[in-house]
Each structure stands twice: as C-alpha cells, then as structure tokens.
Coordinates of C-alpha atoms in Angstrom, one line a residue:
X1 CA -12.1 7.6 6.9
X2 CA -12.3 11.3 6.4
X3 CA -11.3 13.4 9.5
X4 CA -14.8 14.7 10.2
X5 CA -16.3 11.1 10.0
X6 CA -13.6 9.8 12.3
X7 CA -14.3 12.6 14.8
X8 CA -18.0 11.9 14.8
X9 CA -17.4 8.2 15.3
X10 CA -15.0 8.8 18.2
X11 CA -17.4 11.3 19.9
X12 CA -20.3 8.8 19.5
X13 CA -18.2 6.0 21.0
X14 CA -17.0 8.3 23.8
X15 CA -20.6 9.0 24.9
X16 CA -21.9 5.5 24.3
X17 CA -19.2 3.6 26.2
X18 CA -18.7 6.1 29.0
X19 CA -15.5 8.0 29.8
X20 CA -14.9 7.6 33.5
X21 CA -11.5 5.9 32.8
X22 CA -11.1 7.0 29.2
X23 CA -11.2 4.9 26.1
X24 CA -8.8 2.2 24.9
X25 CA -8.6 1.7 21.1
X26 CA -6.7 -0.5 18.7
X27 CA -5.6 1.6 15.7
X28 CA -4.4 -0.2 12.6
X29 CA -3.8 0.8 9.0
X30 CA -5.6 -0.9 6.2
X31 CA -4.2 -2.2 2.9
X32 CA -6.8 -0.8 0.6
X33 CA -5.0 1.4 -2.0
X34 CA -8.1 3.6 -2.8
X35 CA -10.1 4.1 0.4
X36 CA -13.8 4.0 -0.1
X37 CA -15.4 7.4 -0.2
X38 CA -12.3 9.2 -1.2
X39 CA -10.8 10.6 -4.4
X40 CA -7.2 11.5 -4.6
X41 CA -7.0 11.3 -0.8
X42 CA -9.9 13.7 -0.2
X43 CA -13.2 12.8 1.3
X44 CA -15.9 13.0 -1.4
X45 CA -18.6 14.3 0.9
X46 CA -16.7 16.7 3.1
X47 CA -13.5 17.7 1.2
X48 CA -11.5 16.9 4.3
X49 CA -8.3 14.9 3.6
X50 CA -8.6 11.2 4.6
X51 CA -5.9 9.7 6.8
X52 CA -3.3 8.0 4.8
X53 CA -2.3 5.6 7.6
X54 CA -2.6 4.9 11.3
X55 CA 0.0 7.5 12.1
X56 CA -2.2 10.1 10.5
X57 CA -5.0 9.4 12.9
X58 CA -2.7 9.0 15.9
X59 CA -1.1 12.4 15.1
X60 CA -4.4 14.3 14.4
X61 CA -5.3 15.1 18.0
X62 CA -8.8 13.5 17.6
X63 CA -8.0 10.7 19.9
X64 CA -7.0 12.9 22.9
X65 CA -10.0 15.1 22.2
X66 CA -12.3 12.1 22.4
X67 CA -11.0 11.0 25.8
X68 CA -8.8 8.1 24.6
X69 CA -6.4 7.1 27.3
X70 CA -4.6 4.2 25.6
X71 CA -4.0 3.4 22.0
X72 CA -2.9 -0.1 20.9
X73 CA -0.7 -0.1 17.9
X74 CA 0.2 -3.0 15.6
X75 CA 3.7 -4.6 15.9
X76 CA 5.1 -7.3 13.7
X77 CA 7.8 -9.5 15.3
X78 CA 8.7 -11.0 12.0
X79 CA 8.2 -7.9 9.9
X80 CA 5.9 -7.4 7.0
X81 CA 6.5 -9.1 3.6
X82 CA 8.0 -6.6 1.2
X83 CA 8.6 -3.9 3.8
X84 CA 12.1 -3.2 5.2
X85 CA 12.4 -3.9 8.9
X86 CA 13.7 -0.3 9.4
X87 CA 10.4 1.0 8.0
X88 CA 8.1 -1.0 10.3
X89 CA 10.3 -0.2 13.4
X90 CA 10.3 3.5 12.6
X91 CA 6.5 3.5 12.1
X92 CA 6.0 2.0 15.6
X93 CA 8.5 4.5 17.0
X94 CA 6.7 7.4 15.4
X95 CA 3.3 6.4 16.6
X96 CA 4.5 5.9 20.2
X97 CA 6.2 9.3 20.1
X98 CA 3.0 11.0 18.7
X99 CA 0.9 9.4 21.5
X100 CA 3.4 10.3 24.2
X101 CA 3.3 14.0 23.2
X102 CA -0.5 13.9 23.7
X103 CA -0.3 12.1 27.1
X104 CA -1.8 8.9 25.7
X105 CA -0.4 5.6 26.7
X106 CA 0.7 3.2 23.9
X107 CA 0.5 -0.5 23.9
X108 CA 2.0 -2.8 21.2
X109 CA -0.3 -5.5 19.9
X110 CA 1.6 -8.1 17.9
X111 CA 0.8 -10.2 14.8
X112 CA 0.8 -13.9 15.7
X113 CA 4.1 -15.6 15.7
X114 CA 5.7 -19.0 16.4
X115 CA 9.2 -17.6 17.0
X116 CA 9.9 -16.9 20.7
X117 CA 13.2 -15.2 19.8
X118 CA 11.5 -12.7 17.5
X119 CA 8.8 -12.0 20.1
X120 CA 11.4 -11.5 22.8
X121 CA 13.5 -9.2 20.5
X122 CA 10.5 -7.0 19.9
X123 CA 9.6 -6.8 23.5
X124 CA 13.2 -5.8 24.4
X125 CA 13.0 -2.9 21.9
X126 CA 9.8 -1.4 23.3
X127 CA 11.1 0.5 26.4
X128 CA 13.4 2.6 24.2
X129 CA 10.3 3.7 22.2
X130 CA 8.4 4.6 25.4
X131 CA 6.1 1.6 25.1
X132 CA 5.6 -0.1 28.5
X133 CA 2.8 -2.6 27.6
X134 CA 2.6 -5.4 25.0
X135 CA 0.1 -8.0 24.1
X136 CA 1.7 -11.0 22.3
X137 CA -0.3 -12.8 19.6
X138 CA -0.5 -16.5 19.8
X139 CA -2.4 -19.2 17.8
X140 CA -4.6 -21.7 19.6
X141 CA -4.7 -25.4 18.7
X142 CA -5.4 -25.8 15.0
X143 CA -5.0 -28.2 12.2
X144 CA -1.7 -28.0 10.3
X145 CA -3.5 -27.4 7.0
X146 CA -5.5 -24.4 8.4
X147 CA -2.5 -23.0 10.1
X148 CA -0.4 -23.0 6.9
X149 CA -3.0 -21.0 5.1
X150 CA -3.2 -18.3 7.7
X151 CA 0.6 -18.1 8.1
X152 CA 1.0 -17.7 4.3
X153 CA -1.7 -15.0 4.1
X154 CA -0.1 -13.0 7.0
X155 CA 3.6 -13.5 6.1
X156 CA 4.4 -15.4 9.2
X157 CA 7.0 -18.2 9.2
X158 CA 5.9 -21.6 10.2
X159 CA 8.1 -23.8 12.4
X160 CA 9.1 -27.3 11.0
X161 CA 6.4 -29.9 11.6
X162 CA 6.9 -31.9 14.8
X163 CA 6.1 -35.5 15.5
X164 CA 2.5 -34.8 16.2
X165 CA 1.9 -33.5 12.7
X166 CA -0.5 -36.3 11.9
X167 CA -2.8 -35.5 14.8
X168 CA -6.1 -33.7 14.2
X169 CA -4.8 -30.6 15.9
X170 CA -1.2 -30.5 14.9
X171 CA -0.2 -27.2 16.6
X172 CA -0.5 -26.1 20.2
X173 CA 1.2 -23.0 21.7
X174 CA 2.3 -24.7 24.9
X175 CA 5.9 -25.0 23.9
X176 CA 6.1 -21.4 22.7
X177 CA 4.6 -20.2 25.9
X178 CA 7.1 -22.2 28.0
X179 CA 10.0 -20.9 26.0
X180 CA 8.8 -17.3 26.4
X181 CA 8.3 -17.8 30.2
X182 CA 11.7 -19.4 30.6
X183 CA 13.5 -16.5 28.8
X184 CA 11.6 -13.7 30.4
X185 CA 13.3 -10.9 32.3
X186 CA 10.7 -9.7 34.8
X187 CA 12.5 -6.4 35.1
X188 CA 12.4 -5.6 31.3
X189 CA 10.1 -2.7 31.9
X190 CA 7.2 -4.1 29.7
X191 CA 3.9 -5.4 31.1
X192 CA 2.9 -8.4 29.0
X193 CA -0.4 -9.9 28.2
X194 CA -1.6 -12.4 25.5
X195 CA -4.3 -12.5 22.8
X196 CA -5.1 -15.7 21.0
X197 CA -6.1 -16.2 17.4
X198 CA -8.8 -18.9 17.4
X199 CA -8.0 -20.3 13.9
X200 CA -8.9 -23.8 15.1
X201 CA -12.4 -22.7 16.2
X202 CA -13.6 -20.8 19.3
X203 CA -14.7 -23.9 21.2
X204 CA -11.3 -25.6 20.7
X205 CA -9.4 -22.4 21.7
X206 CA -11.5 -21.8 24.8
X207 CA -11.1 -25.5 25.8
X208 CA -7.3 -25.2 25.5
X209 CA -7.3 -22.0 27.6
X210 CA -9.2 -23.6 30.4
X211 CA -6.9 -26.6 30.5
X212 CA -3.5 -25.0 29.7
X213 CA -0.8 -24.2 32.2
X214 CA -1.8 -20.5 31.9
X215 CA -4.9 -21.3 34.0
X216 CA -2.8 -23.3 36.5
X217 CA -0.1 -20.8 37.3

C-alpha cells in the first residue's frame, strides 16, 4: 500500500482498538509483482512511493507513530523455495534491527514445519538478532492428501508417511511437540508460543487442542 494509505489505516486501527497497551501487528510481505494501485512503484492516487517489502513498512516510522508496541515478523525454519538461506536470515535480522531502533519489540512468527531440528535451529538464532519471542507454526490433525497439497504450495518438506498413513487423519503434531519439548533449553532467552494451522478443519483442530497433552501440562 502507498505510504499515506498505510498511515491512515494504522491511525484508524489505533483509535478503533484502543492504545492503552499499544498495538501488536503481524507484518508480512506479499508476492504480487505489480501491487494494485501502483505504477512503477508509485501510488497512482497520491504519488507516494509504495512499500516494496515488509522491511519498507517496518523502517518507515509509521508503526511507532501509530502506537505499535510489538511487530510480529515472518520466519521460515526451512527457508523459502528459490531464495538463498542467507537472504531470508538477513531479512529477518534487518527487520529486527529496524524495530529495535524504534523501541518496538519484535516477535518471530514461523511458517508451519514438521522438522523439530529446523524449528530449534531457528529459535537458537533469534537472541543474536535481538528477538526474544517466537510463535512456532504447527499443523493440526489433517488428512495426508490435504497436508501434501499445503506443504507443496508453501515449500515445506513432508516427513515420511508413518504406519497410520491409512487413517482418516494421517497426521497429528503430538510427536513433533514432544520432540520440541524434550530438546528445549529453558534458558535459551526466547519466550515460545504456538499457532496452529487448521488445515483439517477448525472443529477437528479445536477438538485436538482440547484433548492434547498441551491442555494437560
């Protein structure tokens, strides 16, 4: 969006939501090559340059002016197809640094993953970037065929099918969660939380959350 449109939207949100504790936003870049309403990177209506990526908005100063206290930024434990790992790592580091200068807390929010090692490696890298919070993306119970489609679309590696591959819901994140818990260093300097992708349906996902060991610990 053009800078003036973004500023107007942030101000409206600031006043509508309330600002006693400040706003918390998730800022992600899009994949559209020619943003709507722009021509050659310039807003058609206002002549104000549009943001080329999430870092452009993060670095603009608009977020701090709108009372934003925390910005959640995208992190990819397994990288992005076609993008060198060094590029995605540097992008995360640059956004965290830009937020820190403005006194805004940053939190990493990850793409879903089935690889505990990749998730742990990402978490271990965050303190050096000045990021002290992370929300790890998991997938709730889902049919194998549905899971494969989402994984392919998002560039996420699937684990080999297990013995329960013929069941209606072939995947459940229980094993991944236990592996993450077992290998967790409580003093790693990162406050962890989870967000769940309900690819198997909201009802199924909520049912799993109510019965999983997460609700019993």
